[in-house]
Tab-separated table of C-alpha atoms in Angstrom:
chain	number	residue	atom	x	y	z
A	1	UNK	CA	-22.786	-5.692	21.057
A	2	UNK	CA	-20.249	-3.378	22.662
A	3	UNK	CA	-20.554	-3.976	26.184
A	4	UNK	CA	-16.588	-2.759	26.948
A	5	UNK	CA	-17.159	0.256	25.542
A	6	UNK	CA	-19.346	3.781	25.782
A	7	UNK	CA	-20.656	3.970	22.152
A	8	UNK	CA	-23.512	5.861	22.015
A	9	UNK	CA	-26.990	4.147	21.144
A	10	UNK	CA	-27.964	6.252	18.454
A	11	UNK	CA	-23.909	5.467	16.588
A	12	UNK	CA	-25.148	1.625	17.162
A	13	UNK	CA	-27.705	1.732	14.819
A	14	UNK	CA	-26.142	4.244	12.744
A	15	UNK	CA	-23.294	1.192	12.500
A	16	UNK	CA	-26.356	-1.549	11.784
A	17	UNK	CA	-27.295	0.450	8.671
A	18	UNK	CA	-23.927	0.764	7.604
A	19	UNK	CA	-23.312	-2.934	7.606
A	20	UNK	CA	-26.548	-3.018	5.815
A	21	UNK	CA	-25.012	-0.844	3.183
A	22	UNK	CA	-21.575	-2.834	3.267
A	23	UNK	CA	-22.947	-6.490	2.652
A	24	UNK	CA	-23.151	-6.176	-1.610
A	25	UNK	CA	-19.459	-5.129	-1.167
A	26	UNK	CA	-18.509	-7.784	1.123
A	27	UNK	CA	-19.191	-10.310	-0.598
A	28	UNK	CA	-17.186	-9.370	-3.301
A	29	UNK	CA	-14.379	-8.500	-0.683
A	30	UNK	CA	-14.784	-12.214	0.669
A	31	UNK	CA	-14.892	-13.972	-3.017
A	32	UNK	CA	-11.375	-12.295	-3.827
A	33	UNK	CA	-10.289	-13.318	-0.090
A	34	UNK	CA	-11.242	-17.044	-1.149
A	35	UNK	CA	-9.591	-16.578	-4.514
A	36	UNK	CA	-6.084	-15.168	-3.230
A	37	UNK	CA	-6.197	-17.270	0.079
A	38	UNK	CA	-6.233	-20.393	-2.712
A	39	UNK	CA	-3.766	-19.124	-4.551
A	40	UNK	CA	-1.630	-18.615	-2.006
A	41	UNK	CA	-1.473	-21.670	-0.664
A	42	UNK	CA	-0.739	-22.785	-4.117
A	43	UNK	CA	2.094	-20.666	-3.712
A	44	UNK	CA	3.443	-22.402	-0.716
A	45	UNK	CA	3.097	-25.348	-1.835
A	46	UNK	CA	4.293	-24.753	-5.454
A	47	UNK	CA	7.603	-23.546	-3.590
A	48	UNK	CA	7.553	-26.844	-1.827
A	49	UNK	CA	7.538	-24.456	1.882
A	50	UNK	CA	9.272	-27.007	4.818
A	51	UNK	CA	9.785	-26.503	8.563
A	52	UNK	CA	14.065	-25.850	7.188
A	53	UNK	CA	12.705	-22.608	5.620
A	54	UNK	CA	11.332	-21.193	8.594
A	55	UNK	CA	14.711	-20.330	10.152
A	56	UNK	CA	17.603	-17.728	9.480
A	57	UNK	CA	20.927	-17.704	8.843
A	58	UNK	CA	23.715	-15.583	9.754
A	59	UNK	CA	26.900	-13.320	8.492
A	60	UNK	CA	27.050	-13.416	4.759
A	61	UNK	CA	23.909	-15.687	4.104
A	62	UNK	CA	25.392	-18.096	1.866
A	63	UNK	CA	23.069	-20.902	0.595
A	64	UNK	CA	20.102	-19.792	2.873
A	65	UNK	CA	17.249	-21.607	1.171
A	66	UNK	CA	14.503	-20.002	3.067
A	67	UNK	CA	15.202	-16.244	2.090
A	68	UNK	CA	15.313	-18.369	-1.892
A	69	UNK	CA	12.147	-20.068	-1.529
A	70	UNK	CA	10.443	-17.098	0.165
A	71	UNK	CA	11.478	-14.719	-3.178
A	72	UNK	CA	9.723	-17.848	-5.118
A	73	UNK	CA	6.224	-18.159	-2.606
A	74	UNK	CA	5.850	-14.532	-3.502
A	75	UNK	CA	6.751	-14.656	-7.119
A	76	UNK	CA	3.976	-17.413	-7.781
A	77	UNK	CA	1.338	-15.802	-5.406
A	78	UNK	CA	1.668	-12.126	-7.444
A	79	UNK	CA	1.880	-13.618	-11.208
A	80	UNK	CA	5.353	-12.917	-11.368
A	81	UNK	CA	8.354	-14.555	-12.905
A	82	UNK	CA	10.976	-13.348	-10.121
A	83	UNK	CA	10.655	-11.487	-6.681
A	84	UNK	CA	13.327	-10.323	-4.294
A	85	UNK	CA	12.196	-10.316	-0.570
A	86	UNK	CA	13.954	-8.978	2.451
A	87	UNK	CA	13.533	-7.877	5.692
A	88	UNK	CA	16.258	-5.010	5.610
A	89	UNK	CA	14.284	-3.230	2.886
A	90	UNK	CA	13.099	-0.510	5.488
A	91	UNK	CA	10.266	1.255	4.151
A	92	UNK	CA	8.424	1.039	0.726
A	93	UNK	CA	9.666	3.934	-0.607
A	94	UNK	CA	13.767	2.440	0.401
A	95	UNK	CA	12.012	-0.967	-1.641
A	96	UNK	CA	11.229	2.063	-4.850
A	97	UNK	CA	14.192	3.415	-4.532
A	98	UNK	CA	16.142	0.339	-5.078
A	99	UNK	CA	14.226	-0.530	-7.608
A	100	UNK	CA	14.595	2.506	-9.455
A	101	UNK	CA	18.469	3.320	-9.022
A	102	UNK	CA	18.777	-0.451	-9.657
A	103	UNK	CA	16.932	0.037	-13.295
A	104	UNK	CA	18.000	3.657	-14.343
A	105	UNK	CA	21.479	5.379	-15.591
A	106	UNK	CA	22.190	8.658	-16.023
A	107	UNK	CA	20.907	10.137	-18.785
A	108	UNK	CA	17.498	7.990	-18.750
A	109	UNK	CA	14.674	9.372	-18.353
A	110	UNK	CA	11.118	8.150	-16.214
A	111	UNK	CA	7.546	9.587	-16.825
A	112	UNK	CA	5.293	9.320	-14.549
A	113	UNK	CA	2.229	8.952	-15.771
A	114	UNK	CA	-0.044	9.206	-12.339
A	115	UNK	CA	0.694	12.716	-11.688
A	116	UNK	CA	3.076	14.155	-8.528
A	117	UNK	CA	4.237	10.843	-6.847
A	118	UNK	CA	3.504	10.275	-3.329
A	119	UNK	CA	5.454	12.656	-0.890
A	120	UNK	CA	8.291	10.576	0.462
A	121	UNK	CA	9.564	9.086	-3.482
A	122	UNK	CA	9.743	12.974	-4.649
A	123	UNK	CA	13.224	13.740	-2.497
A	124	UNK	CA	14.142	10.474	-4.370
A	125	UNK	CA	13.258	12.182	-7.817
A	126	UNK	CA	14.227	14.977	-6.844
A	127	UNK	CA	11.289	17.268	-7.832
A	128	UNK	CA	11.751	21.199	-7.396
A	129	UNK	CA	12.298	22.432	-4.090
A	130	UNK	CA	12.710	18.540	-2.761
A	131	UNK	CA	16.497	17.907	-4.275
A	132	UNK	CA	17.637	15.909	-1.464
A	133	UNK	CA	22.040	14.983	-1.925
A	134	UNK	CA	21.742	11.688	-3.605
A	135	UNK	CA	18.540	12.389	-5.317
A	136	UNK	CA	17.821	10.321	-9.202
A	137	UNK	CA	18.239	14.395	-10.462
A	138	UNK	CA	21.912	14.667	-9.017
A	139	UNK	CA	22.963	11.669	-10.941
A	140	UNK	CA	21.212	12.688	-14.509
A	141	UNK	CA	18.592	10.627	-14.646
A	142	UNK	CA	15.461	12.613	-15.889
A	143	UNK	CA	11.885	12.878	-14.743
A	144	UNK	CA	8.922	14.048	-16.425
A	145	UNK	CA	5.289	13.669	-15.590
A	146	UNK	CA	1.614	13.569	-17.157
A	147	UNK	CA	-0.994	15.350	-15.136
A	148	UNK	CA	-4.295	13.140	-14.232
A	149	UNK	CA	-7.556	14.335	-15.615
A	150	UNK	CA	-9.829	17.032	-13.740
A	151	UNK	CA	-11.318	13.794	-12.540
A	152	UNK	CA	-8.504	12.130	-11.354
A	153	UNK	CA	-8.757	9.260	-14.034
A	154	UNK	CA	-5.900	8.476	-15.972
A	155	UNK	CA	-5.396	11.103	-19.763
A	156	UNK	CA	-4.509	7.741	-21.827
A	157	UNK	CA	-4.689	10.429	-24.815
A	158	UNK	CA	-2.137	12.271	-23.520
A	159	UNK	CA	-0.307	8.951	-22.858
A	160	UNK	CA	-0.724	8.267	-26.644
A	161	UNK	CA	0.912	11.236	-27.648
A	162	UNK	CA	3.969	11.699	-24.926
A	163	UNK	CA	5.228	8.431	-24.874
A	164	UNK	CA	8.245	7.448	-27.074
A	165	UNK	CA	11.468	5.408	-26.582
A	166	UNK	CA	13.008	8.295	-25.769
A	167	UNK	CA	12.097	7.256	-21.881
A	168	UNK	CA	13.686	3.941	-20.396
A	169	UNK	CA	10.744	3.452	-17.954
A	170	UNK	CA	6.806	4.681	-17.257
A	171	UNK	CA	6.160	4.843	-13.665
A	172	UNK	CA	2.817	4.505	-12.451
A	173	UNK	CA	1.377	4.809	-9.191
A	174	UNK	CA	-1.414	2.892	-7.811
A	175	UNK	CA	-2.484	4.097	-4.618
A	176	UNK	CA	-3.748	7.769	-4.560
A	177	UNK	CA	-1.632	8.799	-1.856
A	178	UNK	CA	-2.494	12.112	-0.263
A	179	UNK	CA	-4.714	13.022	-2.667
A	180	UNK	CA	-8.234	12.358	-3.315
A	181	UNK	CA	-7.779	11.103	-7.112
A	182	UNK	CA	-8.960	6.938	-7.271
A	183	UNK	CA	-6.583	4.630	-7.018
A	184	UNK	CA	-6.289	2.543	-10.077
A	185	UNK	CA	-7.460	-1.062	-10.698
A	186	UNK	CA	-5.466	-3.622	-12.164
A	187	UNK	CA	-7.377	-2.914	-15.584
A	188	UNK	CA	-6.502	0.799	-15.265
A	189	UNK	CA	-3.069	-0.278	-15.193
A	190	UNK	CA	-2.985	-2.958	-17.454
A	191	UNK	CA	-4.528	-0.389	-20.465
A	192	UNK	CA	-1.130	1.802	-19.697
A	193	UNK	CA	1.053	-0.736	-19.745
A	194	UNK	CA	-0.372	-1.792	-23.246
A	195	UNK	CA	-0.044	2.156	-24.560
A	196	UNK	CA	3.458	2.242	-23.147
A	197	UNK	CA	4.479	-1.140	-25.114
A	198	UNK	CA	3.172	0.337	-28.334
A	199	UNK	CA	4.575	3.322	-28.142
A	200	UNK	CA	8.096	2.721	-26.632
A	201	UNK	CA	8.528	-1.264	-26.822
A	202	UNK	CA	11.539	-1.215	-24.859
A	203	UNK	CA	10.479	0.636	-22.080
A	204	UNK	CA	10.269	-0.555	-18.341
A	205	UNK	CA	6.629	-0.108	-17.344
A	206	UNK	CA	7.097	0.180	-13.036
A	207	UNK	CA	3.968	0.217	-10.657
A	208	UNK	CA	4.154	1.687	-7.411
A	209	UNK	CA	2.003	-1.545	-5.749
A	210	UNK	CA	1.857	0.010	-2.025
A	211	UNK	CA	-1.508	-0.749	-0.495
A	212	UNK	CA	-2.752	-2.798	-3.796
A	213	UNK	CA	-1.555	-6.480	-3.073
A	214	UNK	CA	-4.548	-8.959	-2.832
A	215	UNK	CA	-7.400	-6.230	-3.656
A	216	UNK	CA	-7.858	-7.788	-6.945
A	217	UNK	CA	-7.413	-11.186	-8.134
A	218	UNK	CA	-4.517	-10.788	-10.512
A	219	UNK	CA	-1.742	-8.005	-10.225
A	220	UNK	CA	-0.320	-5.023	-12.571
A	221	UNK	CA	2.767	-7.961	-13.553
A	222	UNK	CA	-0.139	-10.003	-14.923
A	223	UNK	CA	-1.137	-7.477	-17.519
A	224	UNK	CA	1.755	-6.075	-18.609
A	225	UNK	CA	3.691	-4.672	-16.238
A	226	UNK	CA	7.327	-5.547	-16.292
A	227	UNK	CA	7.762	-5.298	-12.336
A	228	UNK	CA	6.037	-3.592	-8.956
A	229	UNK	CA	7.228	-3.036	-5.505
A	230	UNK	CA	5.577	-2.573	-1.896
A	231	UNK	CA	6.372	-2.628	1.560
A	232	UNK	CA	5.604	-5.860	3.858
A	233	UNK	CA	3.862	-3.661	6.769
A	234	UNK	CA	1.090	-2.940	4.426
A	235	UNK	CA	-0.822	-5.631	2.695
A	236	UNK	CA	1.538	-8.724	1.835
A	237	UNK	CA	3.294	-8.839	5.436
A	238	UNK	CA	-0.349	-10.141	6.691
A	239	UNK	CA	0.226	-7.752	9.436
A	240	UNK	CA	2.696	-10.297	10.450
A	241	UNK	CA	5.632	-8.922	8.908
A	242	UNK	CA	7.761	-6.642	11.371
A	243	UNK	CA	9.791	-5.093	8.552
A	244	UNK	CA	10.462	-5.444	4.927
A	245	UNK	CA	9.823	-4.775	1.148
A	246	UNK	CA	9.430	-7.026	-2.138
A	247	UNK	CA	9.856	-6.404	-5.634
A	248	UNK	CA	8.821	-8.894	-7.856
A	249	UNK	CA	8.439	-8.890	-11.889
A	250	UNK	CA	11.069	-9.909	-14.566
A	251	UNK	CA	13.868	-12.066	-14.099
A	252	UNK	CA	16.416	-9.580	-15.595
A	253	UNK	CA	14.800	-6.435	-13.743
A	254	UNK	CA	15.116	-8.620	-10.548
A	255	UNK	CA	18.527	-9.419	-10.837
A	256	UNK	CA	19.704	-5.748	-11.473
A	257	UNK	CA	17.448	-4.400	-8.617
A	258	UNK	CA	19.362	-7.443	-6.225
A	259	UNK	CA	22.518	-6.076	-7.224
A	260	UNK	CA	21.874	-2.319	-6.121
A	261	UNK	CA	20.500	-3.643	-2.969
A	262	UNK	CA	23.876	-5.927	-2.241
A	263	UNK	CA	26.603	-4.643	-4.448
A	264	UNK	CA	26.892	-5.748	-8.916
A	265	UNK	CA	28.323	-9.607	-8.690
A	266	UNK	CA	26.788	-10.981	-5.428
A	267	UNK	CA	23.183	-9.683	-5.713
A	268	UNK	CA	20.971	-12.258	-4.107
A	269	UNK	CA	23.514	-14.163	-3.680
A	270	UNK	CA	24.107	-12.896	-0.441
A	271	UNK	CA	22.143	-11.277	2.955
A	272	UNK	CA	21.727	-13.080	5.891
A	273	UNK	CA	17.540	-13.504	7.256
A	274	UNK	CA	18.582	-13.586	11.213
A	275	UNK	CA	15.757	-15.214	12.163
A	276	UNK	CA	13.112	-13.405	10.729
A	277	UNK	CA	12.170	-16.022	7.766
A	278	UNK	CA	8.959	-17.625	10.079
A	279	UNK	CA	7.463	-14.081	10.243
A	280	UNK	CA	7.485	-13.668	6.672
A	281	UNK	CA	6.358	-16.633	5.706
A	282	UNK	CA	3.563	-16.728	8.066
A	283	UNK	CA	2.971	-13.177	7.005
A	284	UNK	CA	2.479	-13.894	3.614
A	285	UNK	CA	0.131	-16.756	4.088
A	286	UNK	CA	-1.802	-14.792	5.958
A	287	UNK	CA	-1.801	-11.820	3.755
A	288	UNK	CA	-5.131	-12.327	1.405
A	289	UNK	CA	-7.503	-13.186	4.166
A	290	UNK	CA	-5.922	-9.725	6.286
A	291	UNK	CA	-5.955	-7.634	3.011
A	292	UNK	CA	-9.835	-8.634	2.641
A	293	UNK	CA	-10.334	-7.891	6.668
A	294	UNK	CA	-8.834	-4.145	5.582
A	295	UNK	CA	-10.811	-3.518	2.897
A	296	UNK	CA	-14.266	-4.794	4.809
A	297	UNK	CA	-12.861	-1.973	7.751
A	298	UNK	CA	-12.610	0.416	5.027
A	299	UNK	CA	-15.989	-0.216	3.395
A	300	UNK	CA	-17.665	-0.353	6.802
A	301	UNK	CA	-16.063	3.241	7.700
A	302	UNK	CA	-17.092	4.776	4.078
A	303	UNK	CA	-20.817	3.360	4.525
A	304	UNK	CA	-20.593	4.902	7.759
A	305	UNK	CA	-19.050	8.064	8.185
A	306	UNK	CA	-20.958	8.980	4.463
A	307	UNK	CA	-24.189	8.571	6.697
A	308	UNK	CA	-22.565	10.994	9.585
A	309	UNK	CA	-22.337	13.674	6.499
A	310	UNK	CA	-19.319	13.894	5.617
A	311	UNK	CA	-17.855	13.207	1.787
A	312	UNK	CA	-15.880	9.762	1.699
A	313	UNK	CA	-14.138	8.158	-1.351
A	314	UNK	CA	-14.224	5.300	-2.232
A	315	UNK	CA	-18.433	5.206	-1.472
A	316	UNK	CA	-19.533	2.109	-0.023
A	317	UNK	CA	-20.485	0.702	-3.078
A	318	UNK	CA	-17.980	0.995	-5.148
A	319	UNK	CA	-15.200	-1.415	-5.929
A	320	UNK	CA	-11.835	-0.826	-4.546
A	321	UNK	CA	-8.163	-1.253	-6.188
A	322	UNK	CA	-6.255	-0.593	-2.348
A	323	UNK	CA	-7.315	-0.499	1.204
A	324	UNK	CA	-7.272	3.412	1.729
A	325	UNK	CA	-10.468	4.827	2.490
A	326	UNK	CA	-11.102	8.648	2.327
A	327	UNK	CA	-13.002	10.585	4.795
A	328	UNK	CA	-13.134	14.812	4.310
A	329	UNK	CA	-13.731	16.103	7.357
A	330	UNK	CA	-13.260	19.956	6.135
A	331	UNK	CA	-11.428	21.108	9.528
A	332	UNK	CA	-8.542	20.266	11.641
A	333	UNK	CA	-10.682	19.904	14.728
A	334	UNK	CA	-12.823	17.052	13.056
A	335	UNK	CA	-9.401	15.677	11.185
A	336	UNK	CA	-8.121	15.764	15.029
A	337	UNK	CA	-10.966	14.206	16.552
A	338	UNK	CA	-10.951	11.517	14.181
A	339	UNK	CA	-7.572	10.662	14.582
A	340	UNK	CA	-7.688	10.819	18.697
A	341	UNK	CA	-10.932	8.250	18.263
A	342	UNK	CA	-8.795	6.023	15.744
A	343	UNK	CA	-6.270	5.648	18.411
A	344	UNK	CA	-8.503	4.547	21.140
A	345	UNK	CA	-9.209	1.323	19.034
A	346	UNK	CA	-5.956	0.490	18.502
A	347	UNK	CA	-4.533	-2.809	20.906
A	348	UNK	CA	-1.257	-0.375	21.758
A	349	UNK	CA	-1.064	2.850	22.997
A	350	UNK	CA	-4.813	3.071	23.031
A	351	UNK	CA	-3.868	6.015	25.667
A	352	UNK	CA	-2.513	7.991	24.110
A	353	UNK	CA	-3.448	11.537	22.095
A	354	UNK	CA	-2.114	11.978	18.591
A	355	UNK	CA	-1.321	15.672	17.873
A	356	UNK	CA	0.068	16.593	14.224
A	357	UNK	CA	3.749	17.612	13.968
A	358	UNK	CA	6.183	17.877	11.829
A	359	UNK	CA	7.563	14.166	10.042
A	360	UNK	CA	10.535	13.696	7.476
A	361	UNK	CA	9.712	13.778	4.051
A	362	UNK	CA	6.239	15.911	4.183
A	363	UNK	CA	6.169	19.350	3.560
A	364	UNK	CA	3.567	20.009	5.826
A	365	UNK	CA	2.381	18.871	9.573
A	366	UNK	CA	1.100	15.497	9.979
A	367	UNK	CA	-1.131	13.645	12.039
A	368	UNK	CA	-0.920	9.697	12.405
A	369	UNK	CA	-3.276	7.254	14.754
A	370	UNK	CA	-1.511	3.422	15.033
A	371	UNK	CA	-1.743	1.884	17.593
A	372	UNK	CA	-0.093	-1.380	15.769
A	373	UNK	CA	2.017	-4.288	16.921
A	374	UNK	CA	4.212	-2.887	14.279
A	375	UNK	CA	5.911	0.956	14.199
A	376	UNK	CA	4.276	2.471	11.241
A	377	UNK	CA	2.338	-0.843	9.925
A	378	UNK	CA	-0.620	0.434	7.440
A	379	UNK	CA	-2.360	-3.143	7.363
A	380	UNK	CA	-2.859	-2.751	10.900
A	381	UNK	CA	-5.864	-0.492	11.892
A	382	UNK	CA	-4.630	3.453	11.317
A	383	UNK	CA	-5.101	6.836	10.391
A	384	UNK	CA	-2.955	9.642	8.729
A	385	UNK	CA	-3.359	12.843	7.082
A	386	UNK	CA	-1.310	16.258	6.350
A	387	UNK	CA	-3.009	19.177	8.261
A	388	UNK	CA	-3.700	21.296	5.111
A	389	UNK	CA	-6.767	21.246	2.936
A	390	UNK	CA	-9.559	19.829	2.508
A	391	UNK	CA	-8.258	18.016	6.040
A	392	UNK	CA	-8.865	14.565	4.828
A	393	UNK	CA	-7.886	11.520	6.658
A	394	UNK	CA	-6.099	8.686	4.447
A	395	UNK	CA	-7.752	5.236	7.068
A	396	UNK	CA	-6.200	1.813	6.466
A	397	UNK	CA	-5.880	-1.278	7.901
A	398	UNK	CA	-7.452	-3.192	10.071
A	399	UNK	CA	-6.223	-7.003	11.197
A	400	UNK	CA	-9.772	-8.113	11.323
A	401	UNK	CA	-12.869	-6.589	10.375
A	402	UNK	CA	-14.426	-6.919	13.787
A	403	UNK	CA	-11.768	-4.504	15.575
A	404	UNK	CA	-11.798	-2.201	12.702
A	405	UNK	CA	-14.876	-1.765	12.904
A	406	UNK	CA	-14.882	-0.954	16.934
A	407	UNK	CA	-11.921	1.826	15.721
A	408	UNK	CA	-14.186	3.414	13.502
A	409	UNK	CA	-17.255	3.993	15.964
A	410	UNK	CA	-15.063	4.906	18.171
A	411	UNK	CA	-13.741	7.684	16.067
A	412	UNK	CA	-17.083	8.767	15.637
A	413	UNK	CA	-17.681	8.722	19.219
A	414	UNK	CA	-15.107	11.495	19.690
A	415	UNK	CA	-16.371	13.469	17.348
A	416	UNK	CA	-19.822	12.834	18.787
A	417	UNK	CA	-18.483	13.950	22.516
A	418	UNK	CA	-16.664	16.918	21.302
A	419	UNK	CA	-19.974	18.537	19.892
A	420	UNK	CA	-18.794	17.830	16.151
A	421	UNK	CA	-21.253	15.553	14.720
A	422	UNK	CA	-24.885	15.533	15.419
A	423	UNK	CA	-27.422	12.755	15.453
């Protein structure tokens, strides 16, 4: 099966029984792939998608129908009335932060109902100790937050009794982000967005969708939600997508987030695509059937590394709401390892030896094995974790199942040849 590679026999059919584990949740993986690959196209051809589309304007951007028809392709593909797609939103947490300086004025206030937000949106907050100049806290805007239950789950009691229109907007964040809590399903998010309604009926319920598009068949904007962001180098670029972000939602939200990314007047209106509108169209197209590849990767590596005895979450049997898939490895040297193995499956800079260091926005070392076609792309095959405790390693990604796959025994394999796994 392997014949480019040293994997050792005894890892081979450790891998077969894996599979053997993975194929209940496969073929739920591959009936959502059907379902969003449909849909998708529907999309496309909803949006009435032509060869003019596929190329970019210039300068101001005036009248570039692509970059419109785009914002509609993803608006019909994630349930939404309105989206807003570029290419110069840089990361998904610049795509948040538009979102949510586009939404809030001083003297609002957000709660965040998911706990501490992911690292890199709490200098955006401005949470103690991470005030960065320019932070939501310099300008007035409050922030307040709702602690998860001891089992990571959602306290919708506690939701019941905090929430009140005294906050403009409940924040919720999907993925678990470096922490070990489950990531929450559409349902999950769609009972919030109902308590949040009731309780403040005003209010601007915002999900944090980053690694959630095309898990599920519907999205958080299709049960209640009144708009989401991500990034287009994790799921809905299709790994395809060199750079980018999308928010999508309601019309009115949409507009005001357009006119903090421009400037309040042009909005949409204006922002050139230089050439990058075939990429993101492809990428999009392609996104469902590369989000299901992902989450097969993922599943494969739970089933797998659970059986080399380590503690992995999701389990290989349960259903997913994003592509991240947990494995504790307890100790830098197997986090290490791990990584170092990760990278030798990866189509670039397969050479070369990840060792942790220090990266903007984390408050502690971190480690990161891509090897992508992309800088930083989390659809693409990859592997990330703080060095601090319980030296977990956040995997994503994979462009097809069949590489991923490789990337994970490989990872084992290092561990195997540095004497810290047994078989």
């Amino acid at each position: 099966m392997f014949p480019y590679f040293n994997i050792d026999e005894r890892l081979l059919a450790l891998s077969d029984k894996a599979e053997a584990l993975c194929r209940p949740a496969f073929e739920g993986i591959e009936e959502n792939q059907r379902y969003n690959q449909q849909k998708m196209l529907a999309a496309f051809n909803r949006a009435r998608v032509s060869e003019r589309h596929l190329f970019g304007s210039t300068g101001y951007g005036y009248d570039d129908a692509g970059r419109d028809v785009l914002d509609q392709v993803y608006a019909y593909a994630l349930g939404a009335e309105d989206a807003l797609v570029r290419w110069n939103f840089v990361s998904g947490t610049h795509t948040l932060t538009v979102a949510l300086f586009g939404l809030l004025r001083p003297g609002d206030k957000m709660l965040c109902v998911t706990g501490t937000p992911y690292d890199t949106i709490q200098g955006v907050i401005g949470l103690p100790g991470r005030e960065k100049p320019g932070c939501m806290k310099e300008y007035g805007i409050g922030y307040e937050q709702l602690e998860l239950l001891p089992d990571g789950r959602p306290d919708y009691a506690a939701m019941e009794e905090r929430i009140s229109p005294a906050y403009k907007m409940v924040y919720i964040q999907r993925s678990r982000g470096y922490s070990l809590r489950p990531s929450l399903s559409v349902a999950e998010i769609g009972r919030i967005a109902e308590i949040a309604k009731r309780k403040a009926p005003d209010c601007i319920v915002m999900v944090d969708n980053c690694y959630g598009e095309f898990v599920e068949k519907t999205e958080p904007v299709s049960v209640g939600a009144d708009i989401m962001a991500g990034s287009l180098i994790k799921n809905p670029g299709g790994g395809m997508a060199p750079t980018g972000g999308y928010i999508a939602g309601r019309h009115d939200l949409i507009e005001l987030c357009a006119y903090r990314l421009t400037t309040p007047g042009t909005g949409r209106e204006i922002g050139c695509t230089l050439g990058h509108s075939r990429e993101l169209f492809m990428g999009a197209f392609h996104a469902p059937h590369v989000t299901g590849e992902a989450l097969k990767t993922a599943a494969f590596a739970s089933a797998l590394f659970s059986l080399l005895g380590f503690g992995v979450t999701p389990a290989p049997e349960e259903k997913r709401a994003d592509i991240i898939q947990v494995v504790r490895l307890e100790t830098p040297e197997n986090l290490i390892a791990f990584c170092r193995g990760v990278q030798k499956g990866a189509p670039v800079d397969s050479f070369v030896a990840p060792e942790p260091s220090d990266m903007p926005g984390y408050d502690s070392q971190v480690i990161m094995a891509a090897g992508a076609f992309t800088l930083g792309s989390s659809i693409e095959l990859s592997a990330d974790a703080p060095l601090r405790e319980p030296y977990a390693a956040w995997m994503q990604g994979g462009l097809n199942y069949h590489s991923g796959q490789l990337g994970m025994l490989l990872a084992a394999q290092e561990m195997l040849e540095a004497g810290l796994v047994r078989l």
